[in-house]
Amino acid sequence: MKNFTSIKDVALLDTLLEEAKTIKKNPYGFKSFGENKTLGLLFFNPSLRTRLSMQKAAQNLGMHVMVMNLQTDGWTIELEDGTVMNQSSQEHIREAAAVISQYCDIIGIRTFPSLKNKEEDYQERVLSKFMTYASVPIVSLESATLHPLQSFADVITIDEHKTKATPKVVLSWAPHPKALPQAVANSFVQWMKHAAVDLHIVNPEGFDLSPEFTAGITVMHDQDEVLKDADFVYAKNWSSYQHYGQIATGKGDWMITAKKMQLTNNGKFMHCLPVRRNVVVSDAVLDSNNSLVIAQANNRTYAAQAVLLNLLKNEG
Ligand code: CP
């Protein structure tokens, strides 16, 4: 593994999954790999789980960690080449990425999409420029279009809680008052395609994810129908890909409720968090014994640790 920005950086998911399970049983057993190594975490956007689980994962591996909120504490970064920088941008990505590489052995970056310009967002400009100009491995802490560390934690969680070889997993769109990225959903689909699951996607008309991700899966629009016999229900809001960045109105009945969960096969509820209670999911579901949201959050540490360990081993 040279970088970790999508499932495409993973040679074999089963192997990485086994490594994460081994680490979870013995989190402090690999401390020598991170000795005298530094992880830099750069945040253009807010975070609770990613920020803390990455720090914990790095510390478990014996690494030092530096965290910077680039949006508030750094210089305004210029991405374009050839720009006359006489406006608001103060530091070019070429220098920023090269300089951070002098201090860090691995760099993690969180950079959300604008949700205004689909082409630019789906080009992953910030992440790809960092990969071009940094001289150390790059880890996505959620990019414009993908959230691979979350998806890996979700794979671990499903593996731990499944009661059959190929469980039915439903990714269901859920309501939200603000425009959210498609990243978690895109990434979940990518990873589930490599996992031993029967994946179904259900969302309102006009909210289909990019065909790049949904290819080979029939996207449905009748939530009750798709929830029938589900073993896992993964709820997530995303803004429209087709009508880029638009939110849905009048779709409150897509909230995951106890009544909807009764359609499932005693299904487990999943969400990446943070979640808006009684908008995305009802209190009754979130607080039920079938809710896996805390288990998912816990597995973020072991997902991150497995990824960091692979990158450290590769560095030699
Ligand atoms: N699920 C997740 O990535 O949470 P944070 O945005 O709090 O990091």
PDB file of C-alpha atoms and ligand atoms in Angstrom:
ATOM      1  CA  MET A   1       0.000   0.000   0.000  1.00  0.00           C
ATOM      2  CA  LYS A   2       1.492   3.358  -1.089  1.00  0.00           C
ATOM      3  CA  ASN A   3      -1.446   5.670  -0.243  1.00  0.00           C
ATOM      4  CA  PHE A   4      -4.922   5.059   1.160  1.00  0.00           C
ATOM      5  CA  THR A   5      -7.536   7.090  -0.663  1.00  0.00           C
ATOM      6  CA  SER A   6      -9.949   4.408  -1.897  1.00  0.00           C
ATOM      7  CA  ILE A   7     -10.553   0.644  -2.048  1.00  0.00           C
ATOM      8  CA  LYS A   8      -8.306   0.718  -5.122  1.00  0.00           C
ATOM      9  CA  ASP A   9      -5.310   1.088  -2.786  1.00  0.00           C
ATOM     10  CA  VAL A  10      -6.167  -2.215  -1.078  1.00  0.00           C
ATOM     11  CA  ALA A  11      -4.593  -5.293  -2.674  1.00  0.00           C
ATOM     12  CA  LEU A  12      -6.962  -7.765  -0.963  1.00  0.00           C
ATOM     13  CA  LEU A  13      -9.789  -6.686   1.330  1.00  0.00           C
ATOM     14  CA  ASP A  14      -9.936 -10.070   3.101  1.00  0.00           C
ATOM     15  CA  THR A  15      -6.269  -9.758   4.071  1.00  0.00           C
ATOM     16  CA  LEU A  16      -6.690  -6.196   5.373  1.00  0.00           C
ATOM     17  CA  LEU A  17      -9.801  -7.309   7.302  1.00  0.00           C
ATOM     18  CA  GLU A  18      -7.875 -10.133   8.967  1.00  0.00           C
ATOM     19  CA  GLU A  19      -5.078  -7.689   9.855  1.00  0.00           C
ATOM     20  CA  ALA A  20      -7.584  -5.310  11.475  1.00  0.00           C
ATOM     21  CA  LYS A  21      -9.092  -8.188  13.477  1.00  0.00           C
ATOM     22  CA  THR A  22      -5.628  -9.241  14.672  1.00  0.00           C
ATOM     23  CA  ILE A  23      -4.852  -5.644  15.684  1.00  0.00           C
ATOM     24  CA  LYS A  24      -8.167  -5.342  17.526  1.00  0.00           C
ATOM     25  CA  LYS A  25      -7.235  -8.370  19.658  1.00  0.00           C
ATOM     26  CA  ASN A  26      -3.800  -6.878  20.431  1.00  0.00           C
ATOM     27  CA  PRO A  27      -3.857  -3.102  19.749  1.00  0.00           C
ATOM     28  CA  TYR A  28      -0.465  -2.395  21.330  1.00  0.00           C
ATOM     29  CA  GLY A  29       1.351  -5.328  19.760  1.00  0.00           C
ATOM     30  CA  PHE A  30       2.813  -3.398  16.821  1.00  0.00           C
ATOM     31  CA  LYS A  31       4.357  -0.408  18.599  1.00  0.00           C
ATOM     32  CA  SER A  32       7.821  -0.906  17.139  1.00  0.00           C
ATOM     33  CA  PHE A  33       6.573  -0.081  13.620  1.00  0.00           C
ATOM     34  CA  GLY A  34       5.638   3.500  14.533  1.00  0.00           C
ATOM     35  CA  GLU A  35       8.641   4.316  16.678  1.00  0.00           C
ATOM     36  CA  ASN A  36      10.154   7.695  15.692  1.00  0.00           C
ATOM     37  CA  LYS A  37       7.505   8.129  12.984  1.00  0.00           C
ATOM     38  CA  THR A  38       5.128  11.079  12.770  1.00  0.00           C
ATOM     39  CA  LEU A  39       1.568  11.208  11.483  1.00  0.00           C
ATOM     40  CA  GLY A  40       0.300  14.611  10.339  1.00  0.00           C
ATOM     41  CA  LEU A  41      -3.462  15.122  10.299  1.00  0.00           C
ATOM     42  CA  LEU A  42      -4.706  18.050   8.210  1.00  0.00           C
ATOM     43  CA  PHE A  43      -8.333  19.093   8.490  1.00  0.00           C
ATOM     44  CA  PHE A  44     -10.037  21.477   6.091  1.00  0.00           C
ATOM     45  CA  ASN A  45     -13.372  20.456   7.706  1.00  0.00           C
ATOM     46  CA  PRO A  46     -14.750  19.432  11.135  1.00  0.00           C
ATOM     47  CA  SER A  47     -14.385  15.931  12.564  1.00  0.00           C
ATOM     48  CA  LEU A  48     -14.850  14.037  15.813  1.00  0.00           C
ATOM     49  CA  ARG A  49     -14.420  10.325  15.032  1.00  0.00           C
ATOM     50  CA  THR A  50     -11.830  10.531  12.281  1.00  0.00           C
ATOM     51  CA  ARG A  51      -9.668  12.950  14.196  1.00  0.00           C
ATOM     52  CA  LEU A  52      -9.686  11.027  17.481  1.00  0.00           C
ATOM     53  CA  SER A  53      -9.593   7.500  16.051  1.00  0.00           C
ATOM     54  CA  MET A  54      -6.619   8.400  13.841  1.00  0.00           C
ATOM     55  CA  GLN A  55      -4.785   9.843  16.829  1.00  0.00           C
ATOM     56  CA  LYS A  56      -5.565   6.769  18.902  1.00  0.00           C
ATOM     57  CA  ALA A  57      -4.551   4.426  16.076  1.00  0.00           C
ATOM     58  CA  ALA A  58      -1.245   6.241  15.594  1.00  0.00           C
ATOM     59  CA  GLN A  59      -0.521   6.289  19.328  1.00  0.00           C
ATOM     60  CA  ASN A  60      -1.310   2.560  19.573  1.00  0.00           C
ATOM     61  CA  LEU A  61       1.380   2.059  16.910  1.00  0.00           C
ATOM     62  CA  GLY A  62       3.896   4.178  18.811  1.00  0.00           C
ATOM     63  CA  MET A  63       3.699   7.132  16.401  1.00  0.00           C
ATOM     64  CA  HIS A  64       3.816  10.841  17.188  1.00  0.00           C
ATOM     65  CA  VAL A  65       0.845  12.835  15.919  1.00  0.00           C
ATOM     66  CA  MET A  66       0.546  16.446  14.750  1.00  0.00           C
ATOM     67  CA  VAL A  67      -2.898  17.868  13.994  1.00  0.00           C
ATOM     68  CA  MET A  68      -3.631  21.076  12.109  1.00  0.00           C
ATOM     69  CA  ASN A  69      -6.942  22.695  11.202  1.00  0.00           C
ATOM     70  CA  LEU A  70      -5.825  24.098   7.871  1.00  0.00           C
ATOM     71  CA  GLN A  71      -8.992  26.091   7.207  1.00  0.00           C
ATOM     72  CA  THR A  72      -8.669  28.162  10.375  1.00  0.00           C
ATOM     73  CA  ASP A  73      -4.982  27.944  11.354  1.00  0.00           C
ATOM     74  CA  GLY A  74      -3.116  27.665   8.049  1.00  0.00           C
ATOM     75  CA  TRP A  75      -2.453  29.999   5.131  1.00  0.00           C
ATOM     76  CA  THR A  76      -5.034  29.993   2.360  1.00  0.00           C
ATOM     77  CA  ILE A  77      -3.796  27.404  -0.123  1.00  0.00           C
ATOM     78  CA  GLU A  78      -3.602  27.910  -3.887  1.00  0.00           C
ATOM     79  CA  LEU A  79      -4.222  24.810  -6.022  1.00  0.00           C
ATOM     80  CA  GLU A  80      -3.830  26.185  -9.542  1.00  0.00           C
ATOM     81  CA  ASP A  81      -0.490  26.268 -11.325  1.00  0.00           C
ATOM     82  CA  GLY A  82       0.640  29.516 -12.927  1.00  0.00           C
ATOM     83  CA  THR A  83      -1.625  31.695 -10.804  1.00  0.00           C
ATOM     84  CA  VAL A  84      -0.497  35.237 -10.020  1.00  0.00           C
ATOM     85  CA  MET A  85      -1.081  35.006  -6.285  1.00  0.00           C
ATOM     86  CA  ASN A  86      -2.059  38.611  -5.668  1.00  0.00           C
ATOM     87  CA  GLN A  87      -5.526  37.780  -4.313  1.00  0.00           C
ATOM     88  CA  SER A  88      -6.598  35.792  -1.219  1.00  0.00           C
ATOM     89  CA  SER A  89      -4.454  32.643  -1.570  1.00  0.00           C
ATOM     90  CA  GLN A  90      -1.180  32.872   0.359  1.00  0.00           C
ATOM     91  CA  GLU A  91       0.649  29.552  -0.019  1.00  0.00           C
ATOM     92  CA  HIS A  92       0.852  27.209  -2.998  1.00  0.00           C
ATOM     93  CA  ILE A  93       0.045  23.532  -2.570  1.00  0.00           C
ATOM     94  CA  ARG A  94       3.465  22.720  -4.084  1.00  0.00           C
ATOM     95  CA  GLU A  95       5.316  24.225  -1.116  1.00  0.00           C
ATOM     96  CA  ALA A  96       2.701  23.298   1.513  1.00  0.00           C
ATOM     97  CA  ALA A  97       2.688  19.579   0.625  1.00  0.00           C
ATOM     98  CA  ALA A  98       6.478  19.434   0.237  1.00  0.00           C
ATOM     99  CA  VAL A  99       7.068  21.208   3.553  1.00  0.00           C
ATOM    100  CA  ILE A 100       4.600  19.067   5.539  1.00  0.00           C
ATOM    101  CA  SER A 101       6.403  16.024   4.083  1.00  0.00           C
ATOM    102  CA  GLN A 102       9.587  17.220   5.835  1.00  0.00           C
ATOM    103  CA  TYR A 103       7.857  16.909   9.220  1.00  0.00           C
ATOM    104  CA  CYS A 104       5.632  13.876   8.713  1.00  0.00           C
ATOM    105  CA  ASP A 105       6.091  10.257   7.591  1.00  0.00           C
ATOM    106  CA  ILE A 106       2.391   9.893   6.685  1.00  0.00           C
ATOM    107  CA  ILE A 107      -0.117  12.684   6.000  1.00  0.00           C
ATOM    108  CA  GLY A 108      -3.878  12.387   6.510  1.00  0.00           C
ATOM    109  CA  ILE A 109      -6.163  14.926   4.837  1.00  0.00           C
ATOM    110  CA  ARG A 110      -9.845  15.735   5.245  1.00  0.00           C
ATOM    111  CA  THR A 111     -11.253  17.817   2.429  1.00  0.00           C
ATOM    112  CA  PHE A 112     -14.991  18.010   1.720  1.00  0.00           C
ATOM    113  CA  PRO A 113     -16.560  18.869  -1.652  1.00  0.00           C
ATOM    114  CA  SER A 114     -17.966  22.263  -2.586  1.00  0.00           C
ATOM    115  CA  LEU A 115     -21.208  20.562  -3.758  1.00  0.00           C
ATOM    116  CA  LYS A 116     -21.358  23.398  -6.300  1.00  0.00           C
ATOM    117  CA  ASN A 117     -19.103  22.090  -9.073  1.00  0.00           C
ATOM    118  CA  LYS A 118     -19.503  18.360  -9.735  1.00  0.00           C
ATOM    119  CA  GLU A 119     -16.599  18.083 -12.157  1.00  0.00           C
ATOM    120  CA  GLU A 120     -14.157  19.784  -9.790  1.00  0.00           C
ATOM    121  CA  ASP A 121     -15.359  17.810  -6.763  1.00  0.00           C
ATOM    122  CA  TYR A 122     -15.146  14.468  -8.568  1.00  0.00           C
ATOM    123  CA  GLN A 123     -11.613  15.325  -9.768  1.00  0.00           C
ATOM    124  CA  GLU A 124     -10.570  15.278  -6.082  1.00  0.00           C
ATOM    125  CA  ARG A 125      -8.385  18.320  -6.687  1.00  0.00           C
ATOM    126  CA  VAL A 126      -7.079  18.840  -3.133  1.00  0.00           C
ATOM    127  CA  LEU A 127      -6.293  15.184  -2.475  1.00  0.00           C
ATOM    128  CA  SER A 128      -4.704  14.594  -5.861  1.00  0.00           C
ATOM    129  CA  LYS A 129      -2.543  17.730  -5.603  1.00  0.00           C
ATOM    130  CA  PHE A 130      -1.335  16.623  -2.178  1.00  0.00           C
ATOM    131  CA  MET A 131      -0.487  13.208  -3.632  1.00  0.00           C
ATOM    132  CA  THR A 132       1.431  14.895  -6.446  1.00  0.00           C
ATOM    133  CA  TYR A 133       3.489  17.257  -4.317  1.00  0.00           C
ATOM    134  CA  ALA A 134       3.929  15.338  -1.027  1.00  0.00           C
ATOM    135  CA  SER A 135       6.839  12.921  -0.778  1.00  0.00           C
ATOM    136  CA  VAL A 136       5.197  10.669   1.851  1.00  0.00           C
ATOM    137  CA  PRO A 137       2.044   8.472   1.803  1.00  0.00           C
ATOM    138  CA  ILE A 138      -1.343  10.201   1.854  1.00  0.00           C
ATOM    139  CA  VAL A 139      -4.376   8.890   3.760  1.00  0.00           C
ATOM    140  CA  SER A 140      -7.871  10.158   3.009  1.00  0.00           C
ATOM    141  CA  LEU A 141      -9.672  11.254   6.150  1.00  0.00           C
ATOM    142  CA  GLU A 142     -12.757  11.751   3.894  1.00  0.00           C
ATOM    143  CA  SER A 143     -12.339  13.419   0.570  1.00  0.00           C
ATOM    144  CA  ALA A 144     -14.766  15.111  -1.798  1.00  0.00           C
ATOM    145  CA  THR A 145     -16.185  11.813  -3.032  1.00  0.00           C
ATOM    146  CA  LEU A 146     -14.973   8.982  -0.759  1.00  0.00           C
ATOM    147  CA  HIS A 147     -14.559   8.050   2.920  1.00  0.00           C
ATOM    148  CA  PRO A 148     -12.536   4.815   2.813  1.00  0.00           C
ATOM    149  CA  LEU A 149     -11.592   4.663   6.514  1.00  0.00           C
ATOM    150  CA  GLN A 150     -15.291   4.780   7.415  1.00  0.00           C
ATOM    151  CA  SER A 151     -16.126   2.095   4.859  1.00  0.00           C
ATOM    152  CA  PHE A 152     -13.365  -0.174   6.115  1.00  0.00           C
ATOM    153  CA  ALA A 153     -14.682   0.186   9.681  1.00  0.00           C
ATOM    154  CA  ASP A 154     -18.140  -0.661   8.321  1.00  0.00           C
ATOM    155  CA  VAL A 155     -16.779  -3.810   6.660  1.00  0.00           C
ATOM    156  CA  ILE A 156     -15.240  -4.870   9.993  1.00  0.00           C
ATOM    157  CA  THR A 157     -18.509  -4.165  11.834  1.00  0.00           C
ATOM    158  CA  ILE A 158     -20.643  -6.149   9.401  1.00  0.00           C
ATOM    159  CA  ASP A 159     -18.174  -9.039   9.529  1.00  0.00           C
ATOM    160  CA  GLU A 160     -18.390  -9.067  13.342  1.00  0.00           C
ATOM    161  CA  HIS A 161     -22.203  -8.986  13.482  1.00  0.00           C
ATOM    162  CA  LYS A 162     -23.321 -11.076  10.513  1.00  0.00           C
ATOM    163  CA  THR A 163     -25.169 -14.304  11.214  1.00  0.00           C
ATOM    164  CA  LYS A 164     -25.030 -15.709   7.683  1.00  0.00           C
ATOM    165  CA  ALA A 165     -22.344 -15.979   4.999  1.00  0.00           C
ATOM    166  CA  THR A 166     -23.925 -13.425   2.662  1.00  0.00           C
ATOM    167  CA  PRO A 167     -26.138 -11.003   4.614  1.00  0.00           C
ATOM    168  CA  LYS A 168     -28.589  -8.665   2.899  1.00  0.00           C
ATOM    169  CA  VAL A 169     -27.236  -5.131   3.329  1.00  0.00           C
ATOM    170  CA  VAL A 170     -29.449  -2.160   2.445  1.00  0.00           C
ATOM    171  CA  LEU A 171     -27.990   1.291   1.895  1.00  0.00           C
ATOM    172  CA  SER A 172     -30.948   3.607   2.384  1.00  0.00           C
ATOM    173  CA  TRP A 173     -31.011   7.318   1.673  1.00  0.00           C
ATOM    174  CA  ALA A 174     -32.419   9.234   4.660  1.00  0.00           C
ATOM    175  CA  PRO A 175     -33.654  12.812   5.096  1.00  0.00           C
ATOM    176  CA  HIS A 176     -31.439  15.717   6.178  1.00  0.00           C
ATOM    177  CA  PRO A 177     -31.994  19.487   6.233  1.00  0.00           C
ATOM    178  CA  LYS A 178     -28.570  20.355   4.755  1.00  0.00           C
ATOM    179  CA  ALA A 179     -26.703  19.390   1.598  1.00  0.00           C
ATOM    180  CA  LEU A 180     -24.309  16.574   2.451  1.00  0.00           C
ATOM    181  CA  PRO A 181     -21.602  14.947   0.298  1.00  0.00           C
ATOM    182  CA  GLN A 182     -22.100  11.625  -1.474  1.00  0.00           C
ATOM    183  CA  ALA A 183     -18.737  10.445  -0.098  1.00  0.00           C
ATOM    184  CA  VAL A 184     -19.853   8.015   2.615  1.00  0.00           C
ATOM    185  CA  ALA A 185     -22.448   6.405   0.346  1.00  0.00           C
ATOM    186  CA  ASN A 186     -20.120   6.187  -2.694  1.00  0.00           C
ATOM    187  CA  SER A 187     -17.429   4.642  -0.568  1.00  0.00           C
ATOM    188  CA  PHE A 188     -19.770   2.228   1.213  1.00  0.00           C
ATOM    189  CA  VAL A 189     -20.934   0.900  -2.166  1.00  0.00           C
ATOM    190  CA  GLN A 190     -17.328   0.549  -3.384  1.00  0.00           C
ATOM    191  CA  TRP A 191     -16.292  -1.475  -0.339  1.00  0.00           C
ATOM    192  CA  MET A 192     -19.457  -3.573  -0.134  1.00  0.00           C
ATOM    193  CA  LYS A 193     -18.866  -4.679  -3.726  1.00  0.00           C
ATOM    194  CA  HIS A 194     -15.646  -6.305  -2.477  1.00  0.00           C
ATOM    195  CA  ALA A 195     -17.263  -7.813   0.641  1.00  0.00           C
ATOM    196  CA  ALA A 196     -19.347 -10.987   0.971  1.00  0.00           C
ATOM    197  CA  VAL A 197     -22.727  -9.231   1.091  1.00  0.00           C
ATOM    198  CA  ASP A 198     -25.897  -8.921  -0.963  1.00  0.00           C
ATOM    199  CA  LEU A 199     -26.005  -5.125  -1.434  1.00  0.00           C
ATOM    200  CA  HIS A 200     -29.194  -3.181  -2.211  1.00  0.00           C
ATOM    201  CA  ILE A 201     -29.480   0.597  -2.617  1.00  0.00           C
ATOM    202  CA  VAL A 202     -32.691   2.553  -2.156  1.00  0.00           C
ATOM    203  CA  ASN A 203     -33.129   6.304  -2.583  1.00  0.00           C
ATOM    204  CA  PRO A 204     -35.714   8.771  -3.869  1.00  0.00           C
ATOM    205  CA  GLU A 205     -35.917   9.503  -7.610  1.00  0.00           C
ATOM    206  CA  GLY A 206     -33.292  12.087  -8.520  1.00  0.00           C
ATOM    207  CA  PHE A 207     -30.898  10.921  -5.805  1.00  0.00           C
ATOM    208  CA  ASP A 208     -29.129   8.034  -7.570  1.00  0.00           C
ATOM    209  CA  LEU A 209     -25.428   7.970  -6.843  1.00  0.00           C
ATOM    210  CA  SER A 210     -22.925   8.269  -9.669  1.00  0.00           C
ATOM    211  CA  PRO A 211     -23.118   5.271 -12.053  1.00  0.00           C
ATOM    212  CA  GLU A 212     -19.370   4.936 -11.483  1.00  0.00           C
ATOM    213  CA  PHE A 213     -20.283   3.441  -8.098  1.00  0.00           C
ATOM    214  CA  THR A 214     -23.706   1.870  -8.654  1.00  0.00           C
ATOM    215  CA  ALA A 215     -22.783  -0.049 -11.827  1.00  0.00           C
ATOM    216  CA  GLY A 216     -24.025  -3.633 -11.497  1.00  0.00           C
ATOM    217  CA  ILE A 217     -26.523  -2.817  -8.716  1.00  0.00           C
ATOM    218  CA  THR A 218     -30.206  -2.135  -9.305  1.00  0.00           C
ATOM    219  CA  VAL A 219     -31.020   1.111  -7.535  1.00  0.00           C
ATOM    220  CA  MET A 220     -34.566   0.987  -6.117  1.00  0.00           C
ATOM    221  CA  HIS A 221     -36.919   3.770  -5.072  1.00  0.00           C
ATOM    222  CA  ASP A 222     -39.403   1.908  -2.821  1.00  0.00           C
ATOM    223  CA  GLN A 223     -37.835   1.918   0.641  1.00  0.00           C
ATOM    224  CA  ASP A 224     -40.329  -0.446   2.336  1.00  0.00           C
ATOM    225  CA  GLU A 225     -39.903  -3.010  -0.433  1.00  0.00           C
ATOM    226  CA  VAL A 226     -36.099  -3.009  -0.208  1.00  0.00           C
ATOM    227  CA  LEU A 227     -36.016  -3.112   3.604  1.00  0.00           C
ATOM    228  CA  LYS A 228     -37.840  -6.465   3.607  1.00  0.00           C
ATOM    229  CA  ASP A 229     -35.602  -9.185   5.123  1.00  0.00           C
ATOM    230  CA  ALA A 230     -32.571  -6.883   5.396  1.00  0.00           C
ATOM    231  CA  ASP A 231     -29.909  -8.061   7.839  1.00  0.00           C
ATOM    232  CA  PHE A 232     -28.231  -4.643   7.953  1.00  0.00           C
ATOM    233  CA  VAL A 233     -29.731  -1.213   7.264  1.00  0.00           C
ATOM    234  CA  TYR A 234     -27.150   1.496   6.570  1.00  0.00           C
ATOM    235  CA  ALA A 235     -28.867   4.888   6.621  1.00  0.00           C
ATOM    236  CA  LYS A 236     -27.201   7.924   5.114  1.00  0.00           C
ATOM    237  CA  ASN A 237     -28.266  11.168   3.570  1.00  0.00           C
ATOM    238  CA  TRP A 238     -26.613  12.490   0.466  1.00  0.00           C
ATOM    239  CA  SER A 239     -27.423  15.477  -1.716  1.00  0.00           C
ATOM    240  CA  SER A 240     -28.299  14.898  -5.349  1.00  0.00           C
ATOM    241  CA  TYR A 241     -25.588  13.788  -7.753  1.00  0.00           C
ATOM    242  CA  GLN A 242     -27.799  14.379 -10.787  1.00  0.00           C
ATOM    243  CA  HIS A 243     -29.016  17.846  -9.709  1.00  0.00           C
ATOM    244  CA  TYR A 244     -25.692  18.407  -8.069  1.00  0.00           C
ATOM    245  CA  GLY A 245     -25.807  19.435  -4.413  1.00  0.00           C
ATOM    246  CA  GLN A 246     -29.587  19.871  -4.232  1.00  0.00           C
ATOM    247  CA  ILE A 247     -31.426  18.595  -1.154  1.00  0.00           C
ATOM    248  CA  ALA A 248     -34.800  16.842  -1.048  1.00  0.00           C
ATOM    249  CA  THR A 249     -37.876  18.390   0.463  1.00  0.00           C
ATOM    250  CA  GLY A 250     -40.953  16.554   1.706  1.00  0.00           C
ATOM    251  CA  LYS A 251     -39.127  13.238   2.181  1.00  0.00           C
ATOM    252  CA  GLY A 252     -39.443  13.032   5.974  1.00  0.00           C
ATOM    253  CA  ASP A 253     -41.094   9.625   5.643  1.00  0.00           C
ATOM    254  CA  TRP A 254     -37.717   8.191   4.568  1.00  0.00           C
ATOM    255  CA  MET A 255     -36.545   8.432   8.206  1.00  0.00           C
ATOM    256  CA  ILE A 256     -35.637   4.996   9.591  1.00  0.00           C
ATOM    257  CA  THR A 257     -38.207   4.142  12.277  1.00  0.00           C
ATOM    258  CA  ALA A 258     -38.949   1.106  14.434  1.00  0.00           C
ATOM    259  CA  LYS A 259     -41.901   0.329  12.139  1.00  0.00           C
ATOM    260  CA  LYS A 260     -39.607   0.239   9.110  1.00  0.00           C
ATOM    261  CA  MET A 261     -37.076  -1.915  10.966  1.00  0.00           C
ATOM    262  CA  GLN A 262     -39.891  -4.425  11.605  1.00  0.00           C
ATOM    263  CA  LEU A 263     -39.819  -5.151   7.861  1.00  0.00           C
ATOM    264  CA  THR A 264     -36.236  -6.405   8.206  1.00  0.00           C
ATOM    265  CA  ASN A 265     -34.810  -9.714   9.369  1.00  0.00           C
ATOM    266  CA  ASN A 266     -34.230  -8.364  12.887  1.00  0.00           C
ATOM    267  CA  GLY A 267     -31.879  -6.037  11.016  1.00  0.00           C
ATOM    268  CA  LYS A 268     -28.971  -4.174  12.546  1.00  0.00           C
ATOM    269  CA  PHE A 269     -28.953  -0.393  12.138  1.00  0.00           C
ATOM    270  CA  MET A 270     -25.808   1.365  10.929  1.00  0.00           C
ATOM    271  CA  HIS A 271     -24.794   4.995  10.418  1.00  0.00           C
ATOM    272  CA  CYS A 272     -21.365   6.636  10.193  1.00  0.00           C
ATOM    273  CA  LEU A 273     -22.267   9.433  12.653  1.00  0.00           C
ATOM    274  CA  PRO A 274     -22.777  12.253  13.383  1.00  0.00           C
ATOM    275  CA  VAL A 275     -26.499  11.632  12.976  1.00  0.00           C
ATOM    276  CA  ARG A 276     -29.491  13.934  13.375  1.00  0.00           C
ATOM    277  CA  ARG A 277     -31.875  12.157  15.728  1.00  0.00           C
ATOM    278  CA  ASN A 278     -35.507  11.931  14.635  1.00  0.00           C
ATOM    279  CA  VAL A 279     -34.597  13.254  11.189  1.00  0.00           C
ATOM    280  CA  VAL A 280     -32.384  10.486   9.782  1.00  0.00           C
ATOM    281  CA  VAL A 281     -33.366   7.840  12.345  1.00  0.00           C
ATOM    282  CA  SER A 282     -35.751   7.715  15.290  1.00  0.00           C
ATOM    283  CA  ASP A 283     -34.539   7.588  18.883  1.00  0.00           C
ATOM    284  CA  ALA A 284     -36.107   4.154  19.260  1.00  0.00           C
ATOM    285  CA  VAL A 285     -33.936   2.656  16.503  1.00  0.00           C
ATOM    286  CA  LEU A 286     -30.746   4.486  17.428  1.00  0.00           C
ATOM    287  CA  ASP A 287     -31.083   3.519  21.097  1.00  0.00           C
ATOM    288  CA  SER A 288     -32.100  -0.082  20.399  1.00  0.00           C
ATOM    289  CA  ASN A 289     -29.896  -3.128  20.922  1.00  0.00           C
ATOM    290  CA  ASN A 290     -29.803  -3.527  17.152  1.00  0.00           C
ATOM    291  CA  SER A 291     -27.990  -0.240  16.647  1.00  0.00           C
ATOM    292  CA  LEU A 292     -24.328  -0.696  15.686  1.00  0.00           C
ATOM    293  CA  VAL A 293     -23.312   2.953  15.502  1.00  0.00           C
ATOM    294  CA  ILE A 294     -20.981   2.844  18.532  1.00  0.00           C
ATOM    295  CA  ALA A 295     -19.431  -0.421  17.354  1.00  0.00           C
ATOM    296  CA  GLN A 296     -18.775   1.231  13.981  1.00  0.00           C
ATOM    297  CA  ALA A 297     -17.131   4.199  15.670  1.00  0.00           C
ATOM    298  CA  ASN A 298     -15.002   1.874  17.788  1.00  0.00           C
ATOM    299  CA  ASN A 299     -13.840   0.009  14.693  1.00  0.00           C
ATOM    300  CA  ARG A 300     -12.597   3.270  13.168  1.00  0.00           C
ATOM    301  CA  THR A 301      -9.506   2.902  15.388  1.00  0.00           C
ATOM    302  CA  TYR A 302      -8.658  -0.606  14.169  1.00  0.00           C
ATOM    303  CA  ALA A 303      -9.391   0.247  10.527  1.00  0.00           C
ATOM    304  CA  ALA A 304      -7.024   3.215  10.813  1.00  0.00           C
ATOM    305  CA  GLN A 305      -4.417   1.147  12.631  1.00  0.00           C
ATOM    306  CA  ALA A 306      -4.417  -1.558   9.947  1.00  0.00           C
ATOM    307  CA  VAL A 307      -4.002   1.077   7.236  1.00  0.00           C
ATOM    308  CA  LEU A 308      -1.219   2.935   9.055  1.00  0.00           C
ATOM    309  CA  LEU A 309       0.579  -0.332   9.794  1.00  0.00           C
ATOM    310  CA  ASN A 310       0.518  -1.283   6.099  1.00  0.00           C
ATOM    311  CA  LEU A 311       1.914   2.105   5.121  1.00  0.00           C
ATOM    312  CA  LEU A 312       4.626   1.938   7.810  1.00  0.00           C
ATOM    313  CA  LYS A 313       5.652  -1.571   6.732  1.00  0.00           C
ATOM    314  CA  ASN A 314       5.884  -0.384   3.136  1.00  0.00           C
ATOM    315  CA  GLU A 315       8.159   2.483   4.143  1.00  0.00           C
ATOM    316  CA  GLY A 316      10.526  -0.041   5.732  1.00  0.00           C
TER     317      GLY A 316
HETATM  318  N1   CP B   1     -17.927   9.314  10.595  1.00  0.00           N
HETATM  319  C1   CP B   1     -17.016  10.311  10.625  1.00  0.00           C
HETATM  320  O1   CP B   1     -16.124  10.408   9.750  1.00  0.00           O
HETATM  321  O2   CP B   1     -17.135  11.138  11.693  1.00  0.00           O
HETATM  322  P1   CP B   1     -16.388  12.540  11.836  1.00  0.00           P
HETATM  323  O3   CP B   1     -16.884  13.419  10.684  1.00  0.00           O
HETATM  324  O4   CP B   1     -16.786  13.062  13.181  1.00  0.00           O
HETATM  325  O5   CP B   1     -14.913  12.327  11.705  1.00  0.00           O
END
